mmCIF file of C-alpha atoms and ligand atoms in Angstrom:
data_model
loop_
_atom_site.group_PDB
_atom_site.id
_atom_site.type_symbol
_atom_site.label_atom_id
_atom_site.label_comp_id
_atom_site.label_asym_id
_atom_site.label_seq_id
_atom_site.Cartn_x
_atom_site.Cartn_y
_atom_site.Cartn_z
ATOM 1 C CA MET A 8 3.542 -41.850 -5.080
ATOM 2 C CA SER A 9 5.958 -43.755 -7.271
ATOM 3 C CA ASN A 10 8.257 -46.490 -5.948
ATOM 4 C CA ARG A 11 11.079 -43.970 -6.109
ATOM 5 C CA ASP A 12 9.189 -41.501 -3.894
ATOM 6 C CA ASP A 13 8.436 -44.285 -1.401
ATOM 7 C CA PHE A 14 12.079 -45.268 -1.331
ATOM 8 C CA LEU A 15 13.269 -41.680 -0.879
ATOM 9 C CA ALA A 16 10.831 -40.987 1.964
ATOM 10 C CA GLY A 17 12.779 -43.453 4.107
ATOM 11 C CA ALA A 18 16.264 -42.597 2.808
ATOM 12 C CA GLY A 19 19.153 -40.728 4.428
ATOM 13 C CA VAL A 20 19.543 -37.009 3.897
ATOM 14 C CA ASN A 21 22.369 -37.171 1.358
ATOM 15 C CA THR A 22 20.383 -39.685 -0.688
ATOM 16 C CA ARG A 23 17.389 -37.363 -0.634
ATOM 17 C CA LEU A 24 19.546 -34.373 -1.589
ATOM 18 C CA ALA A 25 20.842 -36.343 -4.570
ATOM 19 C CA HIS A 26 17.435 -37.524 -5.788
ATOM 20 C CA THR A 27 14.687 -35.033 -4.885
ATOM 21 C CA GLY A 28 13.477 -32.175 -7.060
ATOM 22 C CA ASN A 29 14.100 -33.912 -10.355
ATOM 23 C CA ALA A 30 12.193 -36.393 -12.465
ATOM 24 C CA PRO A 31 14.523 -37.499 -15.285
ATOM 25 C CA SER A 32 11.806 -39.525 -17.035
ATOM 26 C CA ASP A 33 9.790 -36.316 -17.542
ATOM 27 C CA TYR A 34 12.625 -34.806 -19.600
ATOM 28 C CA HIS A 35 13.859 -37.562 -21.911
ATOM 29 C CA GLY A 36 16.064 -39.022 -19.157
ATOM 30 C CA PHE A 37 18.273 -35.985 -18.674
ATOM 31 C CA VAL A 38 19.396 -36.026 -15.058
ATOM 32 C CA ASN A 39 18.737 -32.344 -14.284
ATOM 33 C CA PRO A 40 15.494 -30.451 -14.949
ATOM 34 C CA PRO A 41 15.638 -27.887 -17.765
ATOM 35 C CA ILE A 42 15.799 -24.159 -17.066
ATOM 36 C CA VAL A 43 12.389 -22.997 -18.251
ATOM 37 C CA ARG A 44 12.478 -19.202 -18.681
ATOM 38 C CA ALA A 45 9.008 -17.762 -18.981
ATOM 39 C CA SER A 46 6.601 -14.940 -18.695
ATOM 40 C CA THR A 47 3.900 -16.025 -21.192
ATOM 41 C CA VAL A 48 2.395 -19.488 -21.107
ATOM 42 C CA LEU A 49 0.015 -20.389 -23.961
ATOM 43 C CA PHE A 50 -3.426 -21.964 -23.517
ATOM 44 C CA PRO A 51 -4.884 -24.341 -26.125
ATOM 45 C CA ASP A 52 -8.303 -22.623 -26.246
ATOM 46 C CA ALA A 53 -10.375 -19.779 -24.754
ATOM 47 C CA ARG A 54 -12.222 -22.043 -22.326
ATOM 48 C CA THR A 55 -8.969 -23.329 -20.780
ATOM 49 C CA MET A 56 -7.695 -19.759 -20.597
ATOM 50 C CA GLU A 57 -10.850 -18.507 -18.887
ATOM 51 C CA THR A 58 -10.771 -21.234 -16.254
ATOM 52 C CA ARG A 59 -6.953 -21.362 -16.056
ATOM 53 C CA ALA A 60 -7.387 -25.118 -16.146
ATOM 54 C CA GLN A 61 -3.784 -26.058 -16.766
ATOM 55 C CA LYS A 62 -0.788 -26.519 -14.520
ATOM 56 C CA TYR A 63 1.224 -23.458 -15.605
ATOM 57 C CA THR A 64 -0.467 -20.142 -16.374
ATOM 58 C CA TYR A 65 2.122 -17.353 -16.065
ATOM 59 C CA GLY A 66 5.817 -17.035 -15.228
ATOM 60 C CA THR A 67 5.303 -15.358 -11.824
ATOM 61 C CA ARG A 68 3.222 -18.347 -10.726
ATOM 62 C CA GLY A 69 5.934 -20.933 -11.215
ATOM 63 C CA THR A 70 7.701 -22.932 -13.906
ATOM 64 C CA PRO A 71 8.943 -26.549 -13.953
ATOM 65 C CA THR A 72 12.354 -25.271 -12.754
ATOM 66 C CA THR A 73 11.071 -23.281 -9.769
ATOM 67 C CA ASP A 74 8.678 -26.147 -8.946
ATOM 68 C CA ALA A 75 11.583 -28.606 -8.915
ATOM 69 C CA LEU A 76 13.388 -26.483 -6.307
ATOM 70 C CA CYS A 77 10.217 -25.989 -4.239
ATOM 71 C CA ALA A 78 9.616 -29.763 -4.245
ATOM 72 C CA ALA A 79 13.168 -30.391 -3.036
ATOM 73 C CA ILE A 80 12.810 -27.804 -0.241
ATOM 74 C CA ASP A 81 9.399 -29.181 0.820
ATOM 75 C CA ALA A 82 10.944 -32.636 1.098
ATOM 76 C CA LEU A 83 13.693 -31.289 3.377
ATOM 77 C CA GLU A 84 11.435 -29.068 5.515
ATOM 78 C CA GLY A 85 8.402 -31.340 5.707
ATOM 79 C CA SER A 86 6.355 -28.330 4.563
ATOM 80 C CA ALA A 87 3.039 -28.087 2.703
ATOM 81 C CA GLY A 88 4.457 -25.511 0.301
ATOM 82 C CA THR A 89 7.449 -23.274 -0.387
ATOM 83 C CA ILE A 90 7.698 -19.868 -2.058
ATOM 84 C CA LEU A 91 10.870 -18.540 -3.682
ATOM 85 C CA VAL A 92 11.860 -14.899 -3.255
ATOM 86 C CA PRO A 93 14.784 -12.850 -4.624
ATOM 87 C CA SER A 94 16.862 -12.678 -1.404
ATOM 88 C CA GLY A 95 17.101 -14.033 2.124
ATOM 89 C CA LEU A 96 15.886 -10.692 3.465
ATOM 90 C CA ALA A 97 12.743 -10.926 1.301
ATOM 91 C CA ALA A 98 12.193 -14.391 2.827
ATOM 92 C CA VAL A 99 11.672 -12.551 6.142
ATOM 93 C CA THR A 100 9.729 -9.522 4.900
ATOM 94 C CA VAL A 101 7.229 -11.392 2.682
ATOM 95 C CA PRO A 102 5.833 -13.603 5.488
ATOM 96 C CA PHE A 103 5.748 -10.581 7.825
ATOM 97 C CA LEU A 104 3.633 -8.765 5.209
ATOM 98 C CA ALA A 105 1.530 -11.896 4.729
ATOM 99 C CA PHE A 106 0.556 -12.286 8.372
ATOM 100 C CA LEU A 107 0.696 -8.810 9.983
ATOM 101 C CA SER A 108 -1.844 -5.988 9.782
ATOM 102 C CA ALA A 109 -2.181 -2.484 11.258
ATOM 103 C CA GLY A 110 -2.865 -2.662 15.002
ATOM 104 C CA ASP A 111 -1.019 -5.973 15.464
ATOM 105 C CA HIS A 112 1.836 -6.538 17.906
ATOM 106 C CA ALA A 113 4.876 -8.581 16.821
ATOM 107 C CA LEU A 114 7.548 -10.114 19.062
ATOM 108 C CA ILE A 115 10.995 -10.253 17.454
ATOM 109 C CA VAL A 116 14.097 -11.837 19.015
ATOM 110 C CA ASP A 117 16.723 -9.215 19.962
ATOM 111 C CA SER A 118 19.593 -11.209 18.408
ATOM 112 C CA VAL A 119 17.868 -10.995 15.010
ATOM 113 C CA TYR A 120 19.609 -10.468 11.648
ATOM 114 C CA PHE A 121 20.059 -6.669 11.502
ATOM 115 C CA PRO A 122 18.227 -5.990 8.184
ATOM 116 C CA THR A 123 15.178 -7.792 9.670
ATOM 117 C CA ARG A 124 15.257 -5.312 12.566
ATOM 118 C CA HIS A 125 15.575 -2.441 10.105
ATOM 119 C CA PHE A 126 12.457 -3.644 8.236
ATOM 120 C CA CYS A 127 10.541 -3.907 11.531
ATOM 121 C CA ASP A 128 11.645 -0.477 12.773
ATOM 122 C CA THR A 129 10.810 1.298 9.521
ATOM 123 C CA MET A 130 8.186 -0.315 7.264
ATOM 124 C CA LEU A 131 6.326 -2.367 9.866
ATOM 125 C CA LYS A 132 6.128 0.630 12.195
ATOM 126 C CA ARG A 133 4.887 2.817 9.355
ATOM 127 C CA MET A 134 2.197 0.233 8.614
ATOM 128 C CA GLY A 135 0.986 0.532 12.222
ATOM 129 C CA VAL A 136 2.465 -2.715 13.565
ATOM 130 C CA GLU A 137 3.909 -2.477 17.072
ATOM 131 C CA VAL A 138 7.254 -4.264 17.318
ATOM 132 C CA GLU A 139 8.787 -5.469 20.586
ATOM 133 C CA TYR A 140 12.183 -7.188 20.938
ATOM 134 C CA TYR A 141 12.582 -10.073 23.386
ATOM 135 C CA ASP A 142 15.511 -11.822 25.061
ATOM 136 C CA PRO A 143 16.596 -14.932 23.076
ATOM 137 C CA ALA A 144 16.874 -16.817 26.400
ATOM 138 C CA ILE A 145 13.201 -16.137 27.253
ATOM 139 C CA GLY A 146 11.841 -19.633 26.419
ATOM 140 C CA ALA A 147 8.342 -20.286 27.807
ATOM 141 C CA GLY A 148 8.578 -16.895 29.556
ATOM 142 C CA ILE A 149 7.467 -15.320 26.284
ATOM 143 C CA ALA A 150 3.903 -15.968 27.514
ATOM 144 C CA ALA A 151 4.296 -12.893 29.753
ATOM 145 C CA LEU A 152 4.915 -10.655 26.710
ATOM 146 C CA MET A 153 1.884 -11.842 24.768
ATOM 147 C CA ARG A 154 -0.918 -9.294 24.347
ATOM 148 C CA PRO A 155 -4.417 -9.782 22.960
ATOM 149 C CA ASN A 156 -3.199 -8.312 19.630
ATOM 150 C CA THR A 157 0.078 -10.277 19.411
ATOM 151 C CA ARG A 158 -0.076 -11.930 16.018
ATOM 152 C CA LEU A 159 3.470 -13.046 15.150
ATOM 153 C CA VAL A 160 6.523 -14.314 17.040
ATOM 154 C CA HIS A 161 9.780 -14.333 15.102
ATOM 155 C CA THR A 162 12.674 -16.575 16.152
ATOM 156 C CA GLU A 163 16.196 -16.971 14.833
ATOM 157 C CA ALA A 164 18.511 -19.553 16.378
ATOM 158 C CA PRO A 165 21.377 -19.311 16.723
ATOM 159 C CA GLY A 166 21.149 -15.498 16.705
ATOM 160 C CA SER A 167 22.959 -13.507 14.028
ATOM 161 C CA ASN A 168 26.636 -12.825 14.831
ATOM 162 C CA THR A 169 26.386 -13.675 18.562
ATOM 163 C CA PHE A 170 24.778 -17.142 18.198
ATOM 164 C CA GLU A 171 22.384 -17.137 21.173
ATOM 165 C CA MET A 172 20.221 -20.270 21.164
ATOM 166 C CA GLN A 173 16.445 -20.246 21.677
ATOM 167 C CA ASP A 174 14.027 -22.798 23.104
ATOM 168 C CA VAL A 175 12.017 -22.772 19.889
ATOM 169 C CA GLY A 176 9.571 -25.499 21.002
ATOM 170 C CA ALA A 177 8.666 -23.713 24.248
ATOM 171 C CA ILE A 178 8.225 -20.389 22.433
ATOM 172 C CA ALA A 179 6.028 -21.978 19.760
ATOM 173 C CA ARG A 180 3.801 -23.656 22.377
ATOM 174 C CA ALA A 181 3.280 -20.362 24.242
ATOM 175 C CA ALA A 182 2.604 -18.467 20.998
ATOM 176 C CA HIS A 183 0.117 -21.046 19.724
ATOM 177 C CA ARG A 184 -1.944 -20.825 22.910
ATOM 178 C CA GLN A 185 -2.867 -17.408 21.555
ATOM 179 C CA ASP A 186 -3.080 -18.391 17.899
ATOM 180 C CA CYS A 187 0.077 -16.486 16.891
ATOM 181 C CA VAL A 188 2.058 -17.305 13.780
ATOM 182 C CA VAL A 189 5.569 -18.510 14.645
ATOM 183 C CA THR A 190 8.287 -17.756 12.087
ATOM 184 C CA MET A 191 11.914 -18.882 12.221
ATOM 185 C CA ASP A 192 14.975 -17.739 10.312
ATOM 186 C CA ASN A 193 16.811 -21.088 10.156
ATOM 187 C CA THR A 194 19.584 -20.031 7.760
ATOM 188 C CA TRP A 195 22.451 -21.079 10.090
ATOM 189 C CA ALA A 196 21.401 -24.712 10.568
ATOM 190 C CA THR A 197 19.726 -25.377 7.188
ATOM 191 C CA PRO A 198 16.926 -27.997 7.279
ATOM 192 C CA LEU A 199 19.683 -30.634 7.537
ATOM 193 C CA TYR A 200 20.603 -29.714 11.106
ATOM 194 C CA PHE A 201 17.279 -28.327 12.373
ATOM 195 C CA LYS A 202 13.756 -28.812 11.024
ATOM 196 C CA PRO A 203 11.683 -25.897 12.371
ATOM 197 C CA LEU A 204 8.258 -27.339 11.494
ATOM 198 C CA ASP A 205 8.993 -30.417 13.643
ATOM 199 C CA HIS A 206 9.481 -28.058 16.619
ATOM 200 C CA GLY A 207 6.186 -26.191 16.256
ATOM 201 C CA VAL A 208 7.292 -23.402 13.902
ATOM 202 C CA ASP A 209 4.686 -22.469 11.251
ATOM 203 C CA ILE A 210 6.939 -20.698 8.736
ATOM 204 C CA SER A 211 10.561 -21.713 8.063
ATOM 205 C CA ILE A 212 12.756 -19.041 6.474
ATOM 206 C CA HIS A 213 16.088 -19.503 4.690
ATOM 207 C CA ALA A 214 18.604 -17.336 2.933
ATOM 208 C CA ALA A 215 19.333 -19.848 0.156
ATOM 209 C CA THR A 216 22.088 -17.352 -0.664
ATOM 210 C CA LYS A 217 24.154 -19.113 2.031
ATOM 211 C CA TYR A 218 24.676 -22.908 2.148
ATOM 212 C CA PRO A 219 22.153 -23.977 -0.517
ATOM 213 C CA SER A 220 23.976 -21.736 -3.020
ATOM 214 C CA GLY A 221 27.356 -22.546 -1.533
ATOM 215 C CA HIS A 222 29.383 -20.599 -4.089
ATOM 216 C CA SER A 223 28.843 -16.912 -3.208
ATOM 217 C CA ASP A 224 27.157 -16.189 -6.522
ATOM 218 C CA ILE A 225 23.365 -16.438 -6.034
ATOM 219 C CA LEU A 226 20.843 -14.410 -4.039
ATOM 220 C CA MET A 227 17.624 -16.224 -3.141
ATOM 221 C CA GLY A 228 15.287 -16.858 -0.235
ATOM 222 C CA THR A 229 12.897 -19.708 0.498
ATOM 223 C CA VAL A 230 9.848 -19.603 2.773
ATOM 224 C CA SER A 231 8.171 -22.887 3.693
ATOM 225 C CA ALA A 232 4.820 -23.140 5.461
ATOM 226 C CA ASN A 233 2.876 -25.833 7.266
ATOM 227 C CA ALA A 234 -0.545 -26.761 5.864
ATOM 228 C CA ARG A 235 -2.400 -24.281 8.080
ATOM 229 C CA HIS A 236 -0.414 -21.263 6.834
ATOM 230 C CA TRP A 237 0.425 -22.214 3.266
ATOM 231 C CA GLU A 238 -2.546 -20.623 1.526
ATOM 232 C CA GLN A 239 -2.087 -17.209 3.141
ATOM 233 C CA LEU A 240 1.663 -17.207 2.446
ATOM 234 C CA HIS A 241 1.157 -18.187 -1.191
ATOM 235 C CA GLU A 242 -1.579 -15.593 -1.657
ATOM 236 C CA ALA A 243 0.765 -12.878 -0.292
ATOM 237 C CA THR A 244 3.628 -13.616 -2.684
ATOM 238 C CA ILE A 245 1.238 -13.638 -5.663
ATOM 239 C CA THR A 246 -0.358 -10.370 -4.476
ATOM 240 C CA LEU A 247 3.040 -8.714 -4.027
ATOM 241 C CA GLY A 248 4.285 -9.954 -7.412
ATOM 242 C CA ILE A 249 7.393 -11.514 -5.920
ATOM 243 C CA CYS A 250 8.929 -14.631 -7.414
ATOM 244 C CA GLY A 251 12.220 -16.493 -7.802
ATOM 245 C CA SER A 252 14.001 -16.705 -11.149
ATOM 246 C CA PRO A 253 14.312 -20.045 -12.990
ATOM 247 C CA ASP A 254 18.071 -19.564 -13.567
ATOM 248 C CA ASP A 255 18.726 -18.955 -9.878
ATOM 249 C CA SER A 256 16.432 -21.843 -8.937
ATOM 250 C CA TYR A 257 18.463 -24.139 -11.148
ATOM 251 C CA GLN A 258 21.698 -23.075 -9.425
ATOM 252 C CA ILE A 259 20.244 -23.511 -5.945
ATOM 253 C CA LEU A 260 18.934 -26.964 -6.856
ATOM 254 C CA ARG A 261 22.442 -27.789 -8.094
ATOM 255 C CA GLY A 262 23.928 -26.489 -4.828
ATOM 256 C CA LEU A 263 21.584 -28.687 -2.776
ATOM 257 C CA ARG A 264 23.085 -31.840 -4.304
ATOM 258 C CA THR A 265 26.368 -31.258 -2.458
ATOM 259 C CA MET A 266 25.070 -29.319 0.554
ATOM 260 C CA GLY A 267 25.210 -32.309 2.903
ATOM 261 C CA VAL A 268 28.856 -33.119 2.230
ATOM 262 C CA ARG A 269 29.856 -29.460 2.194
ATOM 263 C CA LEU A 270 28.172 -28.887 5.560
ATOM 264 C CA GLU A 271 29.981 -31.863 7.101
ATOM 265 C CA ARG A 272 33.274 -30.279 6.138
ATOM 266 C CA HIS A 273 32.236 -26.752 7.221
ATOM 267 C CA GLN A 274 31.110 -28.197 10.563
ATOM 268 C CA GLU A 275 34.300 -30.158 11.189
ATOM 269 C CA SER A 276 36.696 -27.343 10.233
ATOM 270 C CA ALA A 277 34.763 -24.678 12.156
ATOM 271 C CA LEU A 278 34.646 -26.789 15.316
ATOM 272 C CA ASN A 279 38.339 -27.591 15.029
ATOM 273 C CA LEU A 280 39.174 -23.874 14.803
ATOM 274 C CA ALA A 281 36.634 -22.903 17.499
ATOM 275 C CA ARG A 282 38.269 -25.344 19.957
ATOM 276 C CA TRP A 283 41.707 -24.021 19.058
ATOM 277 C CA LEU A 284 40.552 -20.400 19.521
ATOM 278 C CA GLU A 285 39.072 -21.277 22.911
ATOM 279 C CA GLU A 286 42.610 -22.093 24.115
ATOM 280 C CA HIS A 287 44.167 -19.006 22.551
ATOM 281 C CA GLU A 288 45.558 -16.439 25.008
ATOM 282 C CA ASP A 289 44.232 -13.469 22.994
ATOM 283 C CA VAL A 290 40.658 -14.803 22.900
ATOM 284 C CA ALA A 291 38.219 -13.924 25.699
ATOM 285 C CA ARG A 292 35.358 -16.203 24.551
ATOM 286 C CA VAL A 293 34.232 -18.243 21.567
ATOM 287 C CA LEU A 294 30.590 -17.929 20.542
ATOM 288 C CA HIS A 295 29.799 -21.313 18.985
ATOM 289 C CA PRO A 296 26.698 -23.317 20.065
ATOM 290 C CA ALA A 297 28.463 -26.697 19.684
ATOM 291 C CA LEU A 298 31.087 -25.801 22.331
ATOM 292 C CA PRO A 299 30.106 -27.082 25.809
ATOM 293 C CA SER A 300 31.316 -23.751 27.260
ATOM 294 C CA PHE A 301 28.688 -21.806 25.292
ATOM 295 C CA PRO A 302 25.616 -20.788 27.357
ATOM 296 C CA GLY A 303 23.073 -22.177 24.848
ATOM 297 C CA HIS A 304 24.930 -25.438 24.283
ATOM 298 C CA ASP A 305 22.341 -27.660 26.027
ATOM 299 C CA LEU A 306 19.542 -26.370 23.770
ATOM 300 C CA TRP A 307 21.709 -26.906 20.701
ATOM 301 C CA LYS A 308 22.483 -30.441 21.799
ATOM 302 C CA ARG A 309 18.832 -31.216 22.533
ATOM 303 C CA ASP A 310 17.358 -29.826 19.302
ATOM 304 C CA PHE A 311 20.012 -29.638 16.572
ATOM 305 C CA THR A 312 21.716 -32.489 14.743
ATOM 306 C CA GLY A 313 24.738 -30.484 13.594
ATOM 307 C CA ALA A 314 26.489 -27.130 13.451
ATOM 308 C CA SER A 315 27.389 -25.129 10.383
ATOM 309 C CA GLY A 316 30.572 -23.194 9.680
ATOM 310 C CA ILE A 317 29.979 -19.694 11.017
ATOM 311 C CA PHE A 318 30.721 -18.499 14.545
ATOM 312 C CA SER A 319 32.332 -15.586 16.404
ATOM 313 C CA PHE A 320 34.962 -14.977 19.037
ATOM 314 C CA VAL A 321 35.681 -12.089 21.382
ATOM 315 C CA LEU A 322 39.166 -10.697 20.834
ATOM 316 C CA LYS A 323 40.758 -9.603 24.114
ATOM 317 C CA ALA A 324 41.158 -5.832 24.269
ATOM 318 C CA PRO A 325 41.496 -4.781 27.894
ATOM 319 C CA ASP A 326 41.695 -1.105 26.907
ATOM 320 C CA PRO A 327 38.407 -0.164 25.183
ATOM 321 C CA ALA A 328 40.185 2.710 23.423
ATOM 322 C CA GLN A 329 42.231 0.099 21.522
ATOM 323 C CA ALA A 330 39.420 -2.327 20.703
ATOM 324 C CA LYS A 331 38.727 -1.087 17.193
ATOM 325 C CA MET A 332 42.425 -0.700 16.280
ATOM 326 C CA ARG A 333 43.137 -4.250 17.453
ATOM 327 C CA ALA A 334 40.228 -5.675 15.496
ATOM 328 C CA HIS A 335 41.273 -3.829 12.349
ATOM 329 C CA ALA A 336 44.907 -4.943 12.749
ATOM 330 C CA PHE A 337 43.656 -8.535 13.070
ATOM 331 C CA LEU A 338 41.529 -8.347 9.917
ATOM 332 C CA ASP A 339 44.093 -6.465 7.843
ATOM 333 C CA ALA A 340 46.740 -9.140 8.534
ATOM 334 C CA LEU A 341 44.589 -11.959 7.080
ATOM 335 C CA SER A 342 45.415 -13.225 3.619
ATOM 336 C CA LEU A 343 43.131 -16.250 3.121
ATOM 337 C CA PHE A 344 40.077 -14.943 4.988
ATOM 338 C CA GLY A 345 38.360 -12.351 2.821
ATOM 339 C CA LEU A 346 36.724 -9.287 4.358
ATOM 340 C CA GLY A 347 33.183 -9.449 3.102
ATOM 341 C CA TYR A 348 29.521 -9.934 3.945
ATOM 342 C CA SER A 349 27.395 -13.028 3.663
ATOM 343 C CA TRP A 350 28.581 -16.626 4.200
ATOM 344 C CA GLY A 351 27.914 -20.232 3.248
ATOM 345 C CA GLY A 352 30.323 -20.193 0.304
ATOM 346 C CA TYR A 353 33.433 -22.306 -0.199
ATOM 347 C CA GLU A 354 35.811 -19.531 0.904
ATOM 348 C CA SER A 355 36.563 -18.228 4.389
ATOM 349 C CA LEU A 356 35.477 -14.733 5.467
ATOM 350 C CA ALA A 357 35.966 -12.500 8.500
ATOM 351 C CA LEU A 358 34.447 -9.261 9.796
ATOM 352 C CA VAL A 359 34.030 -7.198 12.954
ATOM 353 C CA VAL A 360 30.500 -7.471 14.274
ATOM 354 C CA GLY A 361 28.590 -4.266 15.102
ATOM 355 C CA LEU A 362 26.083 -4.704 17.939
ATOM 356 C CA SER A 363 24.922 -1.121 18.501
ATOM 357 C CA ASP A 364 21.381 -2.071 17.370
ATOM 358 C CA ARG A 365 20.847 -4.514 20.228
ATOM 359 C CA THR A 366 18.642 -3.515 23.147
ATOM 360 C CA ILE A 367 19.093 -6.708 25.225
ATOM 361 C CA CYS A 368 22.077 -8.728 23.896
ATOM 362 C CA LYS A 369 24.708 -5.988 24.194
ATOM 363 C CA GLN A 370 28.349 -5.765 23.094
ATOM 364 C CA PRO A 371 30.639 -7.940 25.316
ATOM 365 C CA ALA A 372 32.850 -5.926 27.696
ATOM 366 C CA GLU A 373 36.040 -7.953 27.008
ATOM 367 C CA GLY A 374 36.595 -6.713 23.472
ATOM 368 C CA PRO A 375 35.425 -6.667 19.855
ATOM 369 C CA VAL A 376 33.437 -9.567 18.369
ATOM 370 C CA ILE A 377 34.979 -11.060 15.235
ATOM 371 C CA ARG A 378 32.851 -13.326 13.047
ATOM 372 C CA LEU A 379 34.432 -16.102 11.013
ATOM 373 C CA GLN A 380 32.841 -17.994 8.130
ATOM 374 C CA ILE A 381 34.928 -21.136 7.734
ATOM 375 C CA GLY A 382 35.146 -22.249 4.115
ATOM 376 C CA LEU A 383 36.372 -25.463 2.547
ATOM 377 C CA GLU A 384 40.108 -24.668 2.705
ATOM 378 C CA ASP A 385 42.539 -26.829 4.688
ATOM 379 C CA VAL A 386 42.411 -26.141 8.420
ATOM 380 C CA PRO A 387 46.210 -25.767 8.992
ATOM 381 C CA ASP A 388 46.259 -22.964 6.415
ATOM 382 C CA LEU A 389 43.313 -21.195 8.042
ATOM 383 C CA ARG A 390 44.987 -21.528 11.441
ATOM 384 C CA ARG A 391 48.213 -20.033 10.100
ATOM 385 C CA ASP A 392 46.259 -17.119 8.671
ATOM 386 C CA LEU A 393 44.476 -16.479 11.986
ATOM 387 C CA GLU A 394 47.828 -16.621 13.820
ATOM 388 C CA ALA A 395 49.052 -13.770 11.618
ATOM 389 C CA GLY A 396 45.948 -11.846 12.666
ATOM 390 C CA PHE A 397 46.633 -12.384 16.386
ATOM 391 C CA THR A 398 50.275 -11.350 15.980
ATOM 392 C CA ALA A 399 49.203 -8.126 14.287
ATOM 393 C CA ALA A 400 46.518 -7.422 16.913
ATOM 394 C CA ALA A 401 49.008 -7.969 19.756
ATOM 395 C CA SER A 402 51.450 -5.499 18.206
ATOM 396 C CA VAL A 403 48.926 -2.667 18.556
ATOM 397 C CA SER A 404 50.642 -0.788 21.366
ATOM 398 C CA GLY A 405 49.474 1.556 24.037
HETATM 399 C C1 LIG B 517 22.232 -13.490 5.054
HETATM 400 C C2 LIG B 517 21.041 -13.653 5.909
HETATM 401 C C3 LIG B 517 19.789 -13.247 5.472
HETATM 402 C C4 LIG B 517 19.593 -12.474 4.187
HETATM 403 O O1 LIG B 517 19.999 -13.121 3.041
HETATM 404 P P1 LIG B 517 20.286 -12.246 1.709
HETATM 405 O O2 LIG B 517 20.087 -13.205 0.611
HETATM 406 O O3 LIG B 517 21.694 -11.758 1.850
HETATM 407 O O4 LIG B 517 19.285 -11.127 1.693
HETATM 408 C C5 LIG B 517 18.706 -13.484 6.286
HETATM 409 N N1 LIG B 517 18.847 -14.086 7.472
HETATM 410 C C6 LIG B 517 20.047 -14.482 7.934
HETATM 411 C C7 LIG B 517 20.135 -15.144 9.261
HETATM 412 C C8 LIG B 517 21.180 -14.272 7.173
HETATM 413 O O5 LIG B 517 22.368 -14.633 7.652
#
């Protein structure tokens, strides 16, 4: 380790974001690593080629640019190794393929990101893996669901769209008693606000598409493993032929430099609006883990060091026949909030959440769930936009 590495190991998170994953002295002093685009890598002689005795051997197996990003992610996660994949969804499916085999049983949290559920219900089932969904509030009680062939427990906290918290540590302890792999989709918190491996998780999953990218223009996933699981994860991505592109890696590395300051702003604005919505007469409930009124708040407070900028609220619609019309009137009246998927970018977004896939965490009775991604705009403007939405929703008659 160089002096710089020693210094960074004890530094604050924004310092580490500014200085990890690059080595200017390796590239003539230029601050950022070069984008090395590659399939072929040349060997100096036949003997070196035969033994593959050099650092880089082929584009799918890494380049200095993808390595720079992996090093930065490892430093944030405390992981033994990180693989890059072409999307956040692939960051879930690749470790599932790495660790599950026909005849295995997998426990998946019911509040999971919907495309993860779709993968489980289609491909995993076809491969002969039995999938069972569990209540996010289960905690140590997951022990009762474990079977002799349970091989993987997947967590995601807060849950997608409805933000249920999980006692990740208790779940990991129960799963490890039976030698299960514990995976976590940690996209919401990023490794800045929750470090899964410190809480017993074996595999930490991120849609880098969200906050690490930060600008709604890159698709990428990262999967980071502890030492015990790294080799099997790495072997799987090589076997599948899946890799991250150097250009995208460069952009994600660039996004990481400002992720800490962006998240502070996302957190502050989202909490400000969440508190305001909680007082609003047309809102039944706000689903945000950092609000003391939220059922999972104590777990969030115990385990997380911050909250990001995406949450939901339940729009009051006493007449179920009007729920959809009210939600659409709300969304159609917005001018700053865009109607679109994904999140983590600089601009605010809104959508109506569909929960028909859920078997345990069902649709709230009070009305439709509206999800807000709070961007970097000024809060008074966002509030004014949301007010227009409420006015339009209230004017739906009947
Ligand atoms: C967006 C998202 C993903 C998938 O990321 P993509 O890059 O869009 O495939 C996975 N997990 C969670 C929790 C997400 O929000």
